[in-house]
Amino acid sequence: MSDTSARLLQLLSMLQTPRDWPGSELAERLGVSPRTIRRDIDRLRELGYPVQGTMGPVGGYRLAAGKAMPPLLLDDDEAVAIAVGLRTAASHPVEGIEEASVRALAKLEQVLPSRLRHRVGALGAATVSMLTGSEPNLDPQDLVVLAGAAANRERLRFSYRAGDGTPTRRLAEPYRLVAAGRRWYLLAYDNDRDDWRIFRADRISEPRATGVRVPPRVPPEQDAAAFITSKLYSLAPTYEVVATLGLPAEQVRQRLGAAAGEVEVIDQHSCRLRGSADTLEWLASRLLMLGCEFDVHEPPELVEYLRALGGRATRAAGDV
């Protein structure tokens, strides 16, 4: 291998395998002299790659961990495996790595050859998740487009389905993607409405980058996750519950944990619970799971919900 640049890349690819490489073996594989290998190792070190030498009869080299992440060289199978793994992480977010997985996937797919993009797409189409529940159907490729537009400060056109099902076309400037549980949200400046908006990513379809780069806008808050969380909570209905429980206050605190709210001691065998929640279902389930008698004073919606729930339970028991 006479071309120096190609030889250095091949040498770097070999050193990224976690093992010690004797200089003689490297020289044999690359078809050069041990002296050339030593010079190439020095070039890699000058470029910032932490290549360590090991002592021994024949000597050896390995790529050690450095202060910064050097460029990685991947073969076809490795690139496909990483892309598929990142797509999985994007579709079913793992806490702490959601946005990072999408950014990494966007960078990787940008440089993948077309033949590898086809393999990644085929694997994604043939893979079915066993996760069940109400997780929204979300195409990781759409997330890649959204993340790329946000990183490049590029305007984006897409179709958006509102909560009532109304379809619209949007022109927006993406700022950040935020994962919340099993859902992704896009914080973007809506050019048509001249204001910041929050879009649910699973309601976005056909995202297309326009190629128009724009200056960065000042976001409503620097912490996009905190801003989206506060907005979502402000839009959700809040029910304030007041209930008397036939259970000692300490046992209520133990069973409810952080969701206990304010627990006031009435006597040795009972207490009063005050708290809030955004769904009647959650409030009813928590009260019923305490396994004690209780009286709900507020809100009236919870009283009606429990009455309907009790009727269904009674009818089910009667059929048995």
Short mmCIF file of C-alpha atoms in Angstrom, two decimals:
data_model
loop_
_atom_site.label_atom_id
_atom_site.label_comp_id
_atom_site.label_asym_id
_atom_site.label_seq_id
_atom_site.Cartn_x
_atom_site.Cartn_y
_atom_site.Cartn_z
CA MET A 1 0.00 0.00 0.00
CA SER A 2 2.03 2.91 -1.33
CA ASP A 3 -0.42 5.76 -0.80
CA THR A 4 0.39 7.27 2.60
CA SER A 5 -3.10 8.60 3.38
CA ALA A 6 -4.79 5.31 2.49
CA ARG A 7 -2.21 3.41 4.52
CA LEU A 8 -2.75 5.63 7.57
CA LEU A 9 -6.50 5.10 7.41
CA GLN A 10 -6.04 1.34 7.15
CA LEU A 11 -3.58 1.40 10.04
CA LEU A 12 -5.97 3.46 12.15
CA SER A 13 -8.81 1.04 11.40
CA MET A 14 -6.67 -1.89 12.57
CA LEU A 15 -5.57 -0.10 15.75
CA GLN A 16 -9.19 0.56 16.71
CA THR A 17 -9.60 -3.18 17.26
CA PRO A 18 -9.06 -3.72 21.04
CA ARG A 19 -5.79 -5.70 20.97
CA ASP A 20 -2.02 -5.22 20.84
CA TRP A 21 -0.60 -5.20 17.33
CA PRO A 22 3.05 -6.24 16.92
CA GLY A 23 4.88 -3.91 14.56
CA SER A 24 5.96 -6.84 12.40
CA GLU A 25 2.33 -7.97 11.92
CA LEU A 26 1.23 -4.46 10.99
CA ALA A 27 4.09 -4.22 8.51
CA GLU A 28 3.21 -7.57 6.97
CA ARG A 29 -0.48 -6.75 6.61
CA LEU A 30 0.17 -3.35 5.07
CA GLY A 31 3.04 -4.53 2.91
CA VAL A 32 5.61 -2.06 4.24
CA SER A 33 8.70 -2.15 6.42
CA PRO A 34 8.66 -1.96 10.25
CA ARG A 35 10.43 1.39 9.92
CA THR A 36 7.52 2.75 7.83
CA ILE A 37 5.10 1.52 10.47
CA ARG A 38 7.01 3.43 13.15
CA ARG A 39 6.87 6.61 11.05
CA ASP A 40 3.12 6.11 10.46
CA ILE A 41 2.55 5.65 14.19
CA ASP A 42 4.35 8.95 14.80
CA ARG A 43 2.09 10.64 12.20
CA LEU A 44 -1.01 9.35 13.95
CA ARG A 45 0.27 10.65 17.27
CA GLU A 46 0.88 14.07 15.71
CA LEU A 47 -2.74 14.04 14.53
CA GLY A 48 -3.88 13.51 18.12
CA TYR A 49 -4.46 9.76 18.18
CA PRO A 50 -3.19 8.29 21.49
CA VAL A 51 -1.26 5.30 20.15
CA GLN A 52 0.55 3.48 22.94
CA GLY A 53 3.61 1.30 22.44
CA THR A 54 4.09 -1.90 24.41
CA MET A 55 7.38 -3.50 25.33
CA GLY A 56 8.30 -7.05 24.42
CA PRO A 57 10.37 -9.20 22.08
CA VAL A 58 8.56 -7.86 19.02
CA GLY A 59 6.92 -4.74 20.46
CA GLY A 60 3.36 -3.73 19.82
CA TYR A 61 0.87 -0.89 19.52
CA ARG A 62 -2.68 -0.18 20.64
CA LEU A 63 -5.03 2.79 20.46
CA ALA A 64 -5.73 4.06 23.98
CA ALA A 65 -8.50 6.28 25.28
CA GLY A 66 -7.64 9.95 24.89
CA LYS A 67 -8.98 13.28 26.07
CA ALA A 68 -11.16 13.68 22.98
CA MET A 69 -13.11 11.30 20.78
CA PRO A 70 -11.09 10.72 17.58
CA PRO A 71 -12.77 9.95 14.25
CA LEU A 72 -13.81 6.31 14.08
CA LEU A 73 -13.39 4.08 11.05
CA LEU A 74 -16.16 1.51 10.71
CA ASP A 75 -16.59 -1.34 8.27
CA ASP A 76 -19.97 -1.85 6.57
CA ASP A 77 -21.38 -4.27 9.14
CA GLU A 78 -20.30 -2.09 12.07
CA ALA A 79 -21.87 1.03 10.53
CA VAL A 80 -25.16 -0.77 9.90
CA ALA A 81 -25.21 -2.21 13.43
CA ILE A 82 -24.67 1.22 15.00
CA ALA A 83 -27.30 2.88 12.77
CA VAL A 84 -29.90 0.22 13.63
CA GLY A 85 -29.11 0.55 17.34
CA LEU A 86 -29.46 4.33 17.20
CA ARG A 87 -32.76 4.03 15.32
CA THR A 88 -34.05 1.73 18.06
CA ALA A 89 -32.97 4.20 20.75
CA ALA A 90 -34.69 7.01 18.86
CA SER A 91 -37.95 5.09 18.42
CA HIS A 92 -38.09 3.95 22.05
CA PRO A 93 -36.13 6.57 24.00
CA VAL A 94 -33.87 5.48 26.83
CA GLU A 95 -33.75 8.09 29.58
CA GLY A 96 -30.63 10.20 29.34
CA ILE A 97 -29.59 9.38 25.76
CA GLU A 98 -32.69 10.30 23.75
CA GLU A 99 -31.51 13.47 22.02
CA ALA A 100 -27.91 12.27 21.79
CA SER A 101 -29.01 9.14 19.92
CA VAL A 102 -30.88 11.24 17.35
CA ARG A 103 -27.92 13.62 16.87
CA ALA A 104 -25.56 10.69 16.40
CA LEU A 105 -27.95 9.00 13.96
CA ALA A 106 -28.22 12.22 11.93
CA LYS A 107 -24.43 12.46 11.67
CA LEU A 108 -24.00 8.81 10.78
CA GLU A 109 -26.73 8.68 8.12
CA GLN A 110 -25.32 11.82 6.52
CA VAL A 111 -22.10 9.99 5.62
CA LEU A 112 -23.44 6.47 5.02
CA PRO A 113 -23.02 5.26 1.44
CA SER A 114 -26.29 4.63 -0.38
CA ARG A 115 -25.80 0.84 -0.26
CA LEU A 116 -25.61 0.97 3.56
CA ARG A 117 -28.60 3.31 3.84
CA HIS A 118 -30.58 0.70 1.93
CA ARG A 119 -29.48 -2.04 4.37
CA VAL A 120 -30.38 0.09 7.39
CA GLY A 121 -33.77 0.93 5.88
CA ALA A 122 -34.47 -2.71 5.05
CA LEU A 123 -33.64 -3.81 8.59
CA GLY A 124 -35.84 -1.09 10.04
CA ALA A 125 -38.75 -2.05 7.82
CA ALA A 126 -38.44 -5.73 8.70
CA THR A 127 -38.12 -5.19 12.45
CA VAL A 128 -41.20 -5.21 14.67
CA SER A 129 -41.02 -4.07 18.30
CA MET A 130 -42.70 -6.15 21.02
CA LEU A 131 -43.34 -3.05 23.11
CA THR A 132 -47.06 -2.59 23.66
CA GLY A 133 -49.19 0.20 24.95
CA SER A 134 -49.98 3.66 23.66
CA GLU A 135 -46.54 4.50 22.28
CA PRO A 136 -46.99 6.71 19.20
CA ASN A 137 -45.83 5.44 15.82
CA LEU A 138 -42.76 7.51 15.00
CA ASP A 139 -40.37 7.22 12.07
CA PRO A 140 -36.76 7.67 13.25
CA GLN A 141 -35.90 9.13 9.84
CA ASP A 142 -38.27 12.03 10.55
CA LEU A 143 -36.39 12.64 13.80
CA VAL A 144 -33.13 12.69 11.85
CA VAL A 145 -34.52 15.37 9.52
CA LEU A 146 -35.79 17.45 12.47
CA ALA A 147 -32.49 17.14 14.34
CA GLY A 148 -30.47 18.01 11.24
CA ALA A 149 -32.55 21.13 10.59
CA ALA A 150 -32.18 22.23 14.21
CA ALA A 151 -28.41 21.68 14.16
CA ASN A 152 -28.00 23.52 10.84
CA ARG A 153 -30.43 26.34 11.76
CA GLU A 154 -32.39 25.53 8.62
CA ARG A 155 -36.03 26.25 7.90
CA LEU A 156 -38.28 23.22 7.64
CA ARG A 157 -41.57 22.48 5.90
CA PHE A 158 -43.81 19.71 7.18
CA SER A 159 -47.39 18.55 7.51
CA TYR A 160 -48.86 18.69 11.00
CA ARG A 161 -51.96 17.04 12.43
CA ALA A 162 -53.53 18.98 15.30
CA GLY A 163 -55.05 17.33 18.35
CA ASP A 164 -58.53 17.43 16.75
CA GLY A 165 -57.18 15.84 13.58
CA THR A 166 -57.05 19.03 11.48
CA PRO A 167 -54.16 18.85 8.95
CA THR A 168 -52.01 21.93 8.30
CA ARG A 169 -48.79 22.78 6.47
CA ARG A 170 -46.10 24.50 8.51
CA LEU A 171 -42.95 26.50 7.83
CA ALA A 172 -40.81 26.61 10.95
CA GLU A 173 -37.30 27.05 12.33
CA PRO A 174 -36.51 24.06 14.60
CA TYR A 175 -34.66 24.83 17.80
CA ARG A 176 -34.56 21.65 19.92
CA LEU A 177 -35.96 18.11 20.06
CA VAL A 178 -37.04 16.96 23.51
CA ALA A 179 -37.97 13.42 24.55
CA ALA A 180 -40.61 13.07 27.26
CA GLY A 181 -41.38 9.48 28.13
CA ARG A 182 -42.29 7.74 24.88
CA ARG A 183 -42.99 10.97 23.04
CA TRP A 184 -40.81 13.47 21.19
CA TYR A 185 -41.56 17.20 21.03
CA LEU A 186 -40.11 19.82 18.69
CA LEU A 187 -39.66 23.37 19.92
CA ALA A 188 -39.60 25.61 16.85
CA TYR A 189 -40.35 29.13 15.71
CA ASP A 190 -43.48 29.02 13.54
CA ASN A 191 -42.91 31.49 10.68
CA ASP A 192 -46.59 31.55 9.64
CA ARG A 193 -47.77 32.40 13.16
CA ASP A 194 -44.76 34.53 14.08
CA ASP A 195 -44.36 32.83 17.45
CA TRP A 196 -42.77 29.87 19.20
CA ARG A 197 -44.70 26.60 19.05
CA ILE A 198 -44.41 23.08 20.45
CA PHE A 199 -45.08 20.25 17.98
CA ARG A 200 -45.58 16.59 18.82
CA ALA A 201 -43.15 14.73 16.59
CA ASP A 202 -45.51 11.80 15.98
CA ARG A 203 -47.99 14.28 14.43
CA ILE A 204 -45.35 15.61 12.02
CA SER A 205 -45.15 14.03 8.58
CA GLU A 206 -43.18 14.66 5.41
CA PRO A 207 -40.56 16.97 6.99
CA ARG A 208 -38.39 18.59 4.33
CA ALA A 209 -35.45 20.91 4.88
CA THR A 210 -35.75 24.00 2.67
CA GLY A 211 -32.03 24.69 2.45
CA VAL A 212 -32.59 28.22 3.82
CA ARG A 213 -30.21 28.95 6.70
CA VAL A 214 -31.45 31.49 9.24
CA PRO A 215 -29.80 33.41 12.11
CA PRO A 216 -30.38 31.88 15.54
CA ARG A 217 -33.43 33.19 17.38
CA VAL A 218 -33.56 33.83 21.10
CA PRO A 219 -35.62 30.93 22.55
CA PRO A 220 -38.33 31.56 25.17
CA GLU A 221 -36.08 29.71 27.65
CA GLN A 222 -32.56 28.36 27.36
CA ASP A 223 -33.68 25.04 28.84
CA ALA A 224 -35.96 23.67 26.13
CA ALA A 225 -36.95 20.62 28.19
CA ALA A 226 -38.04 22.75 31.15
CA PHE A 227 -39.99 25.09 28.88
CA ILE A 228 -41.86 22.26 27.15
CA THR A 229 -42.59 20.55 30.47
CA SER A 230 -44.05 23.74 31.95
CA LYS A 231 -46.19 24.34 28.86
CA LEU A 232 -47.54 20.78 28.82
CA TYR A 233 -48.44 20.96 32.49
CA SER A 234 -50.15 24.33 32.04
CA LEU A 235 -52.33 22.90 29.26
CA ALA A 236 -53.33 19.79 31.20
CA PRO A 237 -56.40 19.92 33.49
CA THR A 238 -55.54 19.84 37.18
CA TYR A 239 -57.78 18.25 39.80
CA GLU A 240 -57.32 19.13 43.46
CA VAL A 241 -58.32 16.21 45.64
CA VAL A 242 -59.39 16.34 49.29
CA ALA A 243 -60.21 12.98 50.85
CA THR A 244 -60.50 11.43 54.31
CA LEU A 245 -58.72 8.07 54.50
CA GLY A 246 -59.31 5.29 57.02
CA LEU A 247 -55.58 4.66 57.34
CA PRO A 248 -52.81 6.08 59.56
CA ALA A 249 -50.98 9.01 57.99
CA GLU A 250 -47.59 7.27 58.09
CA GLN A 251 -48.90 4.28 56.14
CA VAL A 252 -50.41 6.59 53.52
CA ARG A 253 -47.04 8.34 53.06
CA GLN A 254 -45.28 4.99 52.73
CA ARG A 255 -47.72 3.63 50.15
CA LEU A 256 -48.01 6.77 48.04
CA GLY A 257 -44.36 7.83 48.28
CA ALA A 258 -43.56 11.03 46.40
CA ALA A 259 -47.15 11.20 45.12
CA ALA A 260 -48.58 11.51 48.64
CA GLY A 261 -49.08 15.26 48.53
CA GLU A 262 -50.12 16.77 51.88
CA VAL A 263 -51.16 14.22 54.50
CA GLU A 264 -52.77 15.62 57.69
CA VAL A 265 -53.21 13.46 60.76
CA ILE A 266 -56.79 13.27 62.06
CA ASP A 267 -56.33 10.59 64.68
CA GLN A 268 -54.46 7.32 65.21
CA HIS A 269 -56.43 5.51 62.52
CA SER A 270 -57.26 8.14 59.90
CA CYS A 271 -55.89 11.14 58.01
CA ARG A 272 -56.82 13.73 55.41
CA LEU A 273 -55.16 13.76 52.00
CA ARG A 274 -54.73 16.88 49.85
CA GLY A 275 -53.06 16.71 46.47
CA SER A 276 -53.39 17.29 42.75
CA ALA A 277 -53.24 15.29 39.52
CA ASP A 278 -54.03 15.82 35.86
CA THR A 279 -56.29 12.76 35.41
CA LEU A 280 -59.24 11.37 37.33
CA GLU A 281 -58.12 7.84 36.44
CA TRP A 282 -54.83 8.30 38.26
CA LEU A 283 -56.51 9.77 41.35
CA ALA A 284 -59.09 6.96 41.52
CA SER A 285 -56.51 4.21 41.06
CA ARG A 286 -54.24 5.60 43.79
CA LEU A 287 -57.09 5.86 46.28
CA LEU A 288 -58.40 2.37 45.53
CA MET A 289 -54.92 0.83 45.75
CA LEU A 290 -54.52 2.11 49.31
CA GLY A 291 -56.78 -0.73 50.42
CA CYS A 292 -58.78 1.28 52.96
CA GLU A 293 -62.12 3.04 53.35
CA PHE A 294 -62.16 6.66 52.16
CA ASP A 295 -64.49 9.62 51.57
CA VAL A 296 -63.81 12.05 48.70
CA HIS A 297 -64.77 15.66 49.45
CA GLU A 298 -63.26 17.25 46.33
CA PRO A 299 -63.43 17.36 43.36
CA PRO A 300 -66.99 16.47 42.37
CA GLU A 301 -65.70 15.02 39.07
CA LEU A 302 -63.79 12.38 41.03
CA VAL A 303 -66.90 11.47 43.02
CA GLU A 304 -68.85 10.93 39.78
CA TYR A 305 -65.99 8.93 38.26
CA LEU A 306 -65.78 6.65 41.31
CA ARG A 307 -69.55 6.17 41.25
CA ALA A 308 -69.42 5.05 37.59
CA LEU A 309 -66.39 2.88 38.28
CA GLY A 310 -68.12 1.26 41.23
CA GLY A 311 -71.17 0.51 39.09
CA ARG A 312 -69.06 -1.26 36.49
CA ALA A 313 -67.28 -3.26 39.17
CA THR A 314 -70.59 -4.27 40.79
CA ARG A 315 -72.08 -5.40 37.48
CA ALA A 316 -68.96 -7.40 36.69
CA ALA A 317 -69.11 -9.10 40.08
CA GLY A 318 -72.82 -9.85 39.61
CA ASP A 319 -72.17 -11.59 36.30
CA VAL A 320 -69.58 -13.82 37.97
#
